[in-house]
Short mmCIF file of C-alpha atoms in Angstrom, two decimals:
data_model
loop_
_atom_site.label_atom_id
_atom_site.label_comp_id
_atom_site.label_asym_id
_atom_site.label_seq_id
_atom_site.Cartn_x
_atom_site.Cartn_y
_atom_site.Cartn_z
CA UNK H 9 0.00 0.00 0.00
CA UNK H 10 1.32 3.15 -0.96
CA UNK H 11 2.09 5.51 2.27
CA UNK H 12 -0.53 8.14 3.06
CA UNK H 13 1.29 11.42 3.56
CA UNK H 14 -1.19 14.38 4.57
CA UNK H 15 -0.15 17.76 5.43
CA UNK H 16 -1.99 19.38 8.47
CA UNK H 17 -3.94 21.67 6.58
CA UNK H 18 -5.14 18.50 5.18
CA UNK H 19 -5.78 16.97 8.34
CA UNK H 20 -7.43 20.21 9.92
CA UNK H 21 -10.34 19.95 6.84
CA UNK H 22 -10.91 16.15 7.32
CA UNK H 23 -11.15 16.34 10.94
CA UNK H 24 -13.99 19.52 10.29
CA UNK H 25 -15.61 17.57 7.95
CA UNK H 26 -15.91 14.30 9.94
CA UNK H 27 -17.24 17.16 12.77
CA UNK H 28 -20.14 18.46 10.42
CA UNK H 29 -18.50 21.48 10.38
CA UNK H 30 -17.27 21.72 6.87
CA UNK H 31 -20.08 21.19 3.61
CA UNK H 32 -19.70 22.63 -0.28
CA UNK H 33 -22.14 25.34 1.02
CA UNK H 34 -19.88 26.95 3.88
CA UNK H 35 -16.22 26.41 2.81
CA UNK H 36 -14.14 28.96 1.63
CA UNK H 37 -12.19 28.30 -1.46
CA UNK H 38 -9.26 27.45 -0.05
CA UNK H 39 -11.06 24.82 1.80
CA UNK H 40 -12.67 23.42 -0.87
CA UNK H 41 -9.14 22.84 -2.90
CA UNK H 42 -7.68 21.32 0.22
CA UNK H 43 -10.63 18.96 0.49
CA UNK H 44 -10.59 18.26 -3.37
CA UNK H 45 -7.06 17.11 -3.20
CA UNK H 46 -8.05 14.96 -0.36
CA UNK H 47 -10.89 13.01 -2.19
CA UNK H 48 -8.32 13.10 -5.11
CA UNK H 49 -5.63 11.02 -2.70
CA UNK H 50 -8.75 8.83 -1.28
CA UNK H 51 -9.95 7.93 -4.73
CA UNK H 52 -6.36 6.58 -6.22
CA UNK H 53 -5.77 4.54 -2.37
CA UNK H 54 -9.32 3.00 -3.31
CA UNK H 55 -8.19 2.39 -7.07
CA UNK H 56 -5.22 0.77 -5.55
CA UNK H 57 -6.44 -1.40 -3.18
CA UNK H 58 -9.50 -2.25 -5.13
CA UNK H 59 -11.37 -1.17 -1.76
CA UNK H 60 -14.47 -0.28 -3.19
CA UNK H 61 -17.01 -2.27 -1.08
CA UNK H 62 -13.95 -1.99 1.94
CA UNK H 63 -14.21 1.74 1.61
CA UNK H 64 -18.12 1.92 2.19
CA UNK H 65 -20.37 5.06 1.98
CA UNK H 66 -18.12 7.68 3.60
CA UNK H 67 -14.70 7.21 1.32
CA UNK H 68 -13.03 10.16 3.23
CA UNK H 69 -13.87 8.35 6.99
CA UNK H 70 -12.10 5.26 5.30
CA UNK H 71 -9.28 7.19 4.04
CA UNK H 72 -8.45 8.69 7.35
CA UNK H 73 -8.94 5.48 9.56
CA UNK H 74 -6.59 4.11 6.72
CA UNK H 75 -3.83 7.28 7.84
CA UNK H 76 -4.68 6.86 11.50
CA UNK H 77 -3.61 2.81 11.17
CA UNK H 78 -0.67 3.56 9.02
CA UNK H 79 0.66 6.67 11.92
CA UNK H 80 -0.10 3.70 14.44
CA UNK H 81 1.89 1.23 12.94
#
């Protein structure tokens, strides 16, 4: 698996939008490019794991449990 790398800007707008905090509706641009390149990095971990069922209904949840394991490890 290739290694998850996220910067903390990254991490700040996952952890908001696990919260509720962050939507399309109130995020400021900058936000919304951050969080882009974040479904952009979920996406190709998917692709290469062939997660697709594995990564269920709330890819970016998945994604960061994924990170979480990989900082534990």
């Amino acid at each position: 698996m290739t290694k998850i790398e996220l910067t903390d800007d990254e991490i700040k707008i996952i952890e908001k939008q696990l919260r509720g905090e962050l939507t399309s509706f109130n995020a400021t641009e900058e936000e919304q490019v951050i969080m882009c390149a974040v479904v952009d990095k979920a996406e190709a971990l998917m692709h290469e794991l062939e997660a697709y069922e594995e990564s269920g209904e709330d890819l970016i949840q998945w994604f960061y449990d994924k990170y979480k394991a990989q900082q534990a490890a």
